[in-house]
Coordinates of C-alpha atoms and ligand atoms in Angstrom, one line a residue:
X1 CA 0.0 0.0 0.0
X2 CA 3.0 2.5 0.9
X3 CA 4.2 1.6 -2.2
X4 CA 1.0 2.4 -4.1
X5 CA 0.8 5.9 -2.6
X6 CA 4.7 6.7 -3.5
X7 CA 4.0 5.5 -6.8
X8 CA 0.9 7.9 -6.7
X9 CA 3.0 10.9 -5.1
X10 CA 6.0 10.5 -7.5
X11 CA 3.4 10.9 -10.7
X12 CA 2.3 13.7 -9.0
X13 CA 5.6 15.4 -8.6
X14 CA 6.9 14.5 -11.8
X15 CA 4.8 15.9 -13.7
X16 CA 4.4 19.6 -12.0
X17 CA 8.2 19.2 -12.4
X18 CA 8.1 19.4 -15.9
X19 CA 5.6 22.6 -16.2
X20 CA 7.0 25.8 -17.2
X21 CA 7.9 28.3 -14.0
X22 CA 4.3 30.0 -15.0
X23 CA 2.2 30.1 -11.8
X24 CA 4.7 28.0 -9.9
X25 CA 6.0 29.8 -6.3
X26 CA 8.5 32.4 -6.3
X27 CA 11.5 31.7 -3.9
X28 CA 9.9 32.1 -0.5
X29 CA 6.7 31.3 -1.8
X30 CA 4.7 28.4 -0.7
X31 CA 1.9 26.1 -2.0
X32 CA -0.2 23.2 -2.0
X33 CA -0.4 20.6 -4.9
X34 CA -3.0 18.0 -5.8
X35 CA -3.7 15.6 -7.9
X36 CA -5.9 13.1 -9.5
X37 CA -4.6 9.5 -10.7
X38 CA -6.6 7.2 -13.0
X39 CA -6.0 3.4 -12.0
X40 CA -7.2 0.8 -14.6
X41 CA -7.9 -2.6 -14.8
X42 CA -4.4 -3.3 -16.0
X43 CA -2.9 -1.5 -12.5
X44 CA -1.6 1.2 -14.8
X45 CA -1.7 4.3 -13.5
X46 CA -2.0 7.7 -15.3
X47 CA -2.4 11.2 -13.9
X48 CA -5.0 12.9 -15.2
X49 CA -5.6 16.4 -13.4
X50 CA -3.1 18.4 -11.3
X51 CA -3.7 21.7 -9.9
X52 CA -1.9 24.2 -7.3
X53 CA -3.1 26.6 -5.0
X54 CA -4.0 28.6 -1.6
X55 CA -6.0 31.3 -2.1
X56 CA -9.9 31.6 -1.1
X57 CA -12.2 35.2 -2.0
X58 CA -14.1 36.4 0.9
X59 CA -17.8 37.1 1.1
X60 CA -16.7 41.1 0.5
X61 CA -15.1 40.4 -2.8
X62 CA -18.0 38.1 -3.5
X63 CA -20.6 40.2 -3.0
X64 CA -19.7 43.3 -4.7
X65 CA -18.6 42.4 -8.1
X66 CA -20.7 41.5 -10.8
X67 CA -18.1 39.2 -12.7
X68 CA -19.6 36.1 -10.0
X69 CA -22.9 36.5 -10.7
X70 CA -22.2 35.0 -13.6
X71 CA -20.5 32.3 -12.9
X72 CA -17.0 33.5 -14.6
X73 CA -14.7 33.6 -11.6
X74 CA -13.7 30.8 -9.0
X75 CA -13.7 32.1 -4.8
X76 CA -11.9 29.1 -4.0
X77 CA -8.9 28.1 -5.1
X78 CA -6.9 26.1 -2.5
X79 CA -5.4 23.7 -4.8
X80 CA -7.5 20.4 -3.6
X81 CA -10.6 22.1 -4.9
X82 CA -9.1 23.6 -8.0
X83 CA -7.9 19.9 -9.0
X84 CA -11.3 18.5 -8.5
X85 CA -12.6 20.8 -11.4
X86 CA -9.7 20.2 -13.7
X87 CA -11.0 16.8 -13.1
X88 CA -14.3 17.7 -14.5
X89 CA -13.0 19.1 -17.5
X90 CA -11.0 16.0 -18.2
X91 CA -14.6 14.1 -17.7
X92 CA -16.2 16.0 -20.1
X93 CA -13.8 15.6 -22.7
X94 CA -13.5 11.5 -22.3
X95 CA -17.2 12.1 -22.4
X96 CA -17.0 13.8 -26.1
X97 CA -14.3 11.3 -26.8
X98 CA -17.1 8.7 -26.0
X99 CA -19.9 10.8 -28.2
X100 CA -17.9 11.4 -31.2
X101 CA -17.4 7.3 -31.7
X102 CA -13.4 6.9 -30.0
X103 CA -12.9 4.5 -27.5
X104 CA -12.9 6.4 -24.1
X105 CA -10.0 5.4 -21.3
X106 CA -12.9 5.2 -19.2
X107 CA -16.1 5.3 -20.3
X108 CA -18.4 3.4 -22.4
X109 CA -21.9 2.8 -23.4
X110 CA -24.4 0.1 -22.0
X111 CA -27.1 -1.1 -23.9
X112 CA -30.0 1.4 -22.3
X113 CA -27.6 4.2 -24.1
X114 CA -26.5 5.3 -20.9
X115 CA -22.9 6.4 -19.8
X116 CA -20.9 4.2 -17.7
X117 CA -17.6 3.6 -16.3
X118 CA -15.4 0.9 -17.7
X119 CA -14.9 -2.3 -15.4
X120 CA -11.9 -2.1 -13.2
X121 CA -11.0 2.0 -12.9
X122 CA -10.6 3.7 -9.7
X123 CA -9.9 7.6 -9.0
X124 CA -6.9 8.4 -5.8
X125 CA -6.2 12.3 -5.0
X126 CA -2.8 13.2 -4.0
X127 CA -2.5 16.2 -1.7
X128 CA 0.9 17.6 -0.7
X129 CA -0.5 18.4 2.7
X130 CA -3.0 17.4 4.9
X131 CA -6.3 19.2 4.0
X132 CA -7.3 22.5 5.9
X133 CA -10.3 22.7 8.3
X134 CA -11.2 19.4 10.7
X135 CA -8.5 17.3 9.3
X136 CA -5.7 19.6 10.4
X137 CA -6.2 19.4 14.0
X138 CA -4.4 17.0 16.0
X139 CA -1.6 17.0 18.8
X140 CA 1.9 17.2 18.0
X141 CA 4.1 15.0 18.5
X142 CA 7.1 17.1 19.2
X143 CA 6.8 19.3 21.9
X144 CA 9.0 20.5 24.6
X145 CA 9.3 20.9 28.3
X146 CA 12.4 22.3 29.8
X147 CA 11.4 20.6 33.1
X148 CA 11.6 17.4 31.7
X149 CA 15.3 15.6 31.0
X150 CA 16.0 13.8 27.9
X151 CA 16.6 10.4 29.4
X152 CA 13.0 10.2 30.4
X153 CA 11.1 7.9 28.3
X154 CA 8.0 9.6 26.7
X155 CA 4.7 8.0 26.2
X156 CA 1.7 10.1 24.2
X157 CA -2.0 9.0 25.1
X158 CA -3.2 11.2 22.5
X159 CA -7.1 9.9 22.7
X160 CA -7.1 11.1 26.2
X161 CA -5.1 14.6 25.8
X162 CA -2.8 12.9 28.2
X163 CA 0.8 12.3 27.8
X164 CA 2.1 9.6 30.8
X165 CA 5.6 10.5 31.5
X166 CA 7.8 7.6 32.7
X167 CA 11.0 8.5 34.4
X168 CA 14.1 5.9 34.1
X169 CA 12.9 5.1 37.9
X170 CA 9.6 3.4 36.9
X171 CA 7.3 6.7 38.2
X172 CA 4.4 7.6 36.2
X173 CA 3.2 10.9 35.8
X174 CA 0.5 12.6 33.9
X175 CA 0.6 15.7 32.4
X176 CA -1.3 17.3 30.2
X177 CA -0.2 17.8 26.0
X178 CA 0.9 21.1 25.5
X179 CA -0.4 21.8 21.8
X180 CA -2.2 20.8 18.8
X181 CA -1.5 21.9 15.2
X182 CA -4.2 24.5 14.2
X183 CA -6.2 25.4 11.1
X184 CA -7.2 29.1 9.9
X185 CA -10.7 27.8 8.9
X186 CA -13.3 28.7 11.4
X187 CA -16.5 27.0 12.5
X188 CA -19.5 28.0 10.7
X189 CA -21.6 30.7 12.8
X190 CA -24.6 28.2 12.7
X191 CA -22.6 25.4 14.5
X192 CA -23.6 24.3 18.0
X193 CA -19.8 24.3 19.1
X194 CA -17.6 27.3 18.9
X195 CA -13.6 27.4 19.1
X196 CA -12.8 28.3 22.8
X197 CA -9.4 29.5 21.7
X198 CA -7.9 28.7 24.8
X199 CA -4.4 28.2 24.8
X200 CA -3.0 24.6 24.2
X201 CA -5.3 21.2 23.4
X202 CA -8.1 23.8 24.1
X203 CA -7.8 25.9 21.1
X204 CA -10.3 24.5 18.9
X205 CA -13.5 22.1 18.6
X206 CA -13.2 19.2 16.4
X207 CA -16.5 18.4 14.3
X208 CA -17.5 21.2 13.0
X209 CA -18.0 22.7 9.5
X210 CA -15.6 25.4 8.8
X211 CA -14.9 28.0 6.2
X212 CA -11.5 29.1 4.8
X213 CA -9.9 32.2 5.6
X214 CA -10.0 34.6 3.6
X215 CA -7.5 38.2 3.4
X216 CA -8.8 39.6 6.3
X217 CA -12.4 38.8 5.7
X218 CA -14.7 36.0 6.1
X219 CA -15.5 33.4 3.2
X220 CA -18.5 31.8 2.2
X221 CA -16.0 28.8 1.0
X222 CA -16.3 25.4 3.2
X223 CA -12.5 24.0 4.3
X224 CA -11.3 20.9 1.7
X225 CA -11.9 19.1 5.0
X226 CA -15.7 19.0 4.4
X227 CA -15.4 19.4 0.9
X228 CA -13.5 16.4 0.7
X229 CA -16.2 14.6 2.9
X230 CA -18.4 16.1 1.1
X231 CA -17.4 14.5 -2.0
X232 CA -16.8 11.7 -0.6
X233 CA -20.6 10.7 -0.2
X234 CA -22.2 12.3 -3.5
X235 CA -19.2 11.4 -5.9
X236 CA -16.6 14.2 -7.1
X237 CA -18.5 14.6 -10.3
X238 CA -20.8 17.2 -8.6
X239 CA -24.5 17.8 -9.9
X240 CA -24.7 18.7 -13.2
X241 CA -22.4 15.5 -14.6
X242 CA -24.8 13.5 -11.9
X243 CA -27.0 14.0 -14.8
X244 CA -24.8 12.1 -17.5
X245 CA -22.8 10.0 -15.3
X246 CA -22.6 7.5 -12.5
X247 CA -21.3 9.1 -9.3
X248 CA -17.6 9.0 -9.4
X249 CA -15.9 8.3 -6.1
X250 CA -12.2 8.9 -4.8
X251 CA -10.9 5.4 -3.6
X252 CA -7.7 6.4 -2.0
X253 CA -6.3 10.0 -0.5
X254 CA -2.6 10.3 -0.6
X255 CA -1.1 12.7 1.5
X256 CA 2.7 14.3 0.9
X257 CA 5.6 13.4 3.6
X258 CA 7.1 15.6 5.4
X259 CA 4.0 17.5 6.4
X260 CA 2.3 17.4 10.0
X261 CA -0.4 14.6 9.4
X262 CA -2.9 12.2 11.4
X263 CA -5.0 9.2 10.0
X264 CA -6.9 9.8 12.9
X265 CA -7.2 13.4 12.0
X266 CA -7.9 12.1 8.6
X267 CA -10.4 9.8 9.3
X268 CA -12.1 11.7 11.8
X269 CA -12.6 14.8 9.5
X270 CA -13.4 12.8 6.5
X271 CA -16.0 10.7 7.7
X272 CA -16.0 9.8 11.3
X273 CA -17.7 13.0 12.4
X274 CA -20.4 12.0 9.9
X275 CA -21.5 9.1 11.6
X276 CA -20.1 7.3 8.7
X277 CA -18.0 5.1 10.7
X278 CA -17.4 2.4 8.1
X279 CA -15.9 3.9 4.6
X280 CA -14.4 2.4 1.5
X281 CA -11.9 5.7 1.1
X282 CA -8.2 4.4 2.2
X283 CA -5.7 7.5 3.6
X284 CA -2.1 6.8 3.5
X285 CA 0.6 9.2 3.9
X286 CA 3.5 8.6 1.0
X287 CA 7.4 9.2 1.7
X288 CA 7.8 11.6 -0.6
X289 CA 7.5 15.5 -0.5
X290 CA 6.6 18.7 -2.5
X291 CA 9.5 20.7 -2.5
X292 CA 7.7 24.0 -2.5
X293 CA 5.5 23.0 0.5
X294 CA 5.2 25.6 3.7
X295 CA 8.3 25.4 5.4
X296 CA 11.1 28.3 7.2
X297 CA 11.9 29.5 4.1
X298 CA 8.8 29.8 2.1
X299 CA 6.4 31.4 4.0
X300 CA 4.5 33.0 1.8
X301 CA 1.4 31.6 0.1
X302 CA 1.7 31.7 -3.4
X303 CA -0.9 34.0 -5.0
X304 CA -1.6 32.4 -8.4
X305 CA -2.4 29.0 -9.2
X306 CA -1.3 26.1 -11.9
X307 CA -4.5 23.9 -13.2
X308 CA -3.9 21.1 -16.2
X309 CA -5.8 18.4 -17.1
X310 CA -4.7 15.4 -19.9
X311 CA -6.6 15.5 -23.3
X312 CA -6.8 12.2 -24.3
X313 CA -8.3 13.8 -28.1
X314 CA -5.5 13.3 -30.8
X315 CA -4.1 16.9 -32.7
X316 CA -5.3 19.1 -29.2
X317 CA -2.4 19.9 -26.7
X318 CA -2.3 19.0 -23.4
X319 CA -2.1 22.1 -22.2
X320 CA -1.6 23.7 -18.1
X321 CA -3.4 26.9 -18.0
X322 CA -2.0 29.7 -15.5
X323 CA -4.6 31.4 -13.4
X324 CA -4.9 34.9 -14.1
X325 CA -6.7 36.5 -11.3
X326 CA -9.7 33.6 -11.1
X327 CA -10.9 34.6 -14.5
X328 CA -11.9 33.4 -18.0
X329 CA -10.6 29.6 -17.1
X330 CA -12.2 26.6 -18.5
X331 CA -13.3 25.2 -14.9
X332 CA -15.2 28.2 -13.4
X333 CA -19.1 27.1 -13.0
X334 CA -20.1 29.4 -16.3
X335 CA -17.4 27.6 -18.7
X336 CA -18.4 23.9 -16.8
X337 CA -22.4 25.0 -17.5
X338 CA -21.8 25.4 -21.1
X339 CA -19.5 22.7 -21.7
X340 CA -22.5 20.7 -19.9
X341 CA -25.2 21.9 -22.1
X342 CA -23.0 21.4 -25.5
X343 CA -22.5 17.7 -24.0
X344 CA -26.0 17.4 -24.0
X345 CA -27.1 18.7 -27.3
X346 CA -24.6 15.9 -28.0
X347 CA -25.6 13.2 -25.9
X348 CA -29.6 13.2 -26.9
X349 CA -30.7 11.3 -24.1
X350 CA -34.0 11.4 -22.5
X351 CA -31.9 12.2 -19.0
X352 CA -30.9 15.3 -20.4
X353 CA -33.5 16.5 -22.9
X354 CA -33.1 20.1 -21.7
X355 CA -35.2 22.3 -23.2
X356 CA -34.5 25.9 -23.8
X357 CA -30.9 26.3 -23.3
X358 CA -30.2 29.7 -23.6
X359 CA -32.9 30.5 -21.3
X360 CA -32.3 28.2 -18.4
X361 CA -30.7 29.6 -15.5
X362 CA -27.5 27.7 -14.2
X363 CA -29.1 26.6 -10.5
X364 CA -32.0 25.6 -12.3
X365 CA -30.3 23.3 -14.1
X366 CA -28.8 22.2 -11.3
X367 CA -32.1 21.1 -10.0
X368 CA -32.5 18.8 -12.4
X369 CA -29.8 16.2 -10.7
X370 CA -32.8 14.9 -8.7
X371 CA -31.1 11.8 -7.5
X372 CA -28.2 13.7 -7.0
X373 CA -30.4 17.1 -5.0
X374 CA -31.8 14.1 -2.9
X375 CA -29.2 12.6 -1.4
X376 CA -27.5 15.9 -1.1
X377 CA -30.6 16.6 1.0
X378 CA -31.1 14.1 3.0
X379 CA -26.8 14.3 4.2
X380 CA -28.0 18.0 4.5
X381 CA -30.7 17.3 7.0
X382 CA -28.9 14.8 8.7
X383 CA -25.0 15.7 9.0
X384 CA -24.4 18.1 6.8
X385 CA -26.9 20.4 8.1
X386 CA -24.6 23.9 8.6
X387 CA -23.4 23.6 5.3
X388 CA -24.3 27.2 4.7
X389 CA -25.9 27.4 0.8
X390 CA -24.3 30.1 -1.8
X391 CA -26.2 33.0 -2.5
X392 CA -28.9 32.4 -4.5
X393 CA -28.3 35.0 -7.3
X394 CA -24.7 33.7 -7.9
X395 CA -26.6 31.0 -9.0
X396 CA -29.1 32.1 -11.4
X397 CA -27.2 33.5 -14.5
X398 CA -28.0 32.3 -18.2
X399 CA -24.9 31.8 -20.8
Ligands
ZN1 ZN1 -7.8 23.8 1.7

């Protein structure tokens, strides 16, 4: 399995290695890279969407400009999230691949007409650090107490907030851990239990929903903690390719080395905290690092972002695509709802017999993922039920 997520890592690296310096971090510069990695039947293993990032719009920016409400510019682009609709992009082409008669690496047709994934393929997402929000909080492991000499043997109870010292005479003492590692999300304002922001363990609550900082002012974006759970139950395909395709789940999270990291963390924030206490996803931690990851020197986020995604379609590049200021990309929800509707008009199945395309608004198309709407709803009533919605008019432009 450690093996598997090297393997995973190393494609990962590899490959943002050999992009230009365009959108990459300056010298003191830090950021986070993710990735998506087909498996096939075959065990080969191709990526298929990388993406890097950090930065998340707060509900100022949002508001006031008109550019969002229609759908042209992303708030969120930690790098996790940003990788996820690169993703999409590379589903929508295998699905024109598919509807222009090639053979798809992953889809194919069933005999009702409908879309469906090829036998044998599985999705992993590589991160370079351990998602923000729920995830993130855990005890260190190293900390320090000047009182205590180095030949004492240390033993953590982490479950407990306990550490049980044992001196070379045999004596056992109980003190408490001095510190956990913290996240900049924040709970959501809806959620029963706050942050205390105490000092030590007693910082922060874990369970909650949070949202991302933003520069200095709230966001309306969810941490890639909950996202990631989020995903997790309703496929990473999101609603409107719910419509064309079967839900597309993440079997396996990779996380980078050398970054501060917890299964328990992981497993908590992922899906424990959902009362989803059994779950197919697998989180392993690989050996080997991003290079440009937060450390002493680079302590700076980087500001702009990488996204690429493979074209399988013969004659078009593959091509990485710098960010330039959140704008005209193919991934923001305006360029996804029109690459959705072409796909349609293409597809000509009854699921997606959509009538009046220029006229139909983007959340009302939306709406018509009822299988998808449902289940969202009814993980919305249950655990998800903070999960604060995004303004409605963001959501109702026409293309
Ligand atoms: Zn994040």
């Amino acid at each position: 399995m450690e093996d598997f997520a090297d393997q995973i890592a190393q494609l990962c690296l590899e490959k943002y290695n050999k992009l230009s310096k365009n959108g990459k971090p300056l010298e003191k510069e830090w950021t986070v890279l993710s990735g998506i990695i087909l498996k096939k039947k075959d065990s080969s293993l191709n990526l298929v969407a990388l993406a890097t990032g950090t930065k998340c719009l707060g509900k100022s920016d949002l508001l006031n400009t008109k550019i969002y409400e229609q759908g042209c510019r992303l708030n969120d682009s930690h790098a996790e999230v940003l990788v996820r609709r690169a993703f999409l992009r590379y589903l929508y082409e295998q699905i024109d691949f598919l509807l222009s008669d090639f053979k798809s690496d992953i889809f194919t047709i069933d005999d009702k007409k409908k879309i469906k994934l090829h036998d044998g393929i599985s999705f992993h997402l590589f991160t370079s650090q351990t998602p923000c929000g729920d995830c993130s909080i855990f005890l260190k492991k190293e900390f320090y107490e000047d009182d205590i000499p180095p030949t004492k043997i240390r033993k953590c109870d982490y479950n407990n907030g306990m550490e049980i010292v044992e001196s070379n005479n045999n004596r056992k003492e109980k003190r408490l851990i001095k510190d956990i590692y913290r996240t900049g999300a924040k709970c959501v304002k809806s959620e029963k239990y706050q942050d205390p922001h105490l000092p030590g363990i007693n910082y922060h609550v874990v369970g909650p929903l949070r949202t991302k900082p933003g520069r200095g002012n709230p966001t309306l974006s969810l941490s890639c903690s909950d996202k990631i759970a989020k995903w997790n139950l309703l496929g990473v395909q999101g609603s409107l390719l719910s419509i064309l395709i079967p839900p597309i789940k993440i079997e396996t999270i990779i996380v980078g080395g050398n970054c501060p990291f917890s299964l328990e963390a992981m497993e908590r924030g992922l899906y424990k905290r959902f009362n989803e206490k059994t779950c197919e996803l697998k989180i392993i931690q690989s050996k080997f690092s991003f290079n440009q990851q937060k450390n002493s020197e680079r302590k700076h986020p980087c500001p702009s972002s990488i996204i690429w995604c493979a074209v399988a379609v013969e004659g078009r590049k593959q091509g990485a695509t710098k960010k330039k200021k959140g704008s005209n990309l193919l991934i923001t929800r305006r360029a996804l709802f029109e690459t959705f509707l072409q796909t349609c008009d293409k597809y000509q199945h009854s699921d997606c017999n959509i009538r009046h395309p220029k006229r139909i608004t983007y959340l009302d198309c939306k709406m018509w993922s009822k299988n998808y709407q449902s289940l969202w709803n009814t993980l919305k009533s249950d655990s998800f039920h903070t999960w604060p919605s995004k303004p409605i008019h963001l959501q109702t432009f026409v293309l």
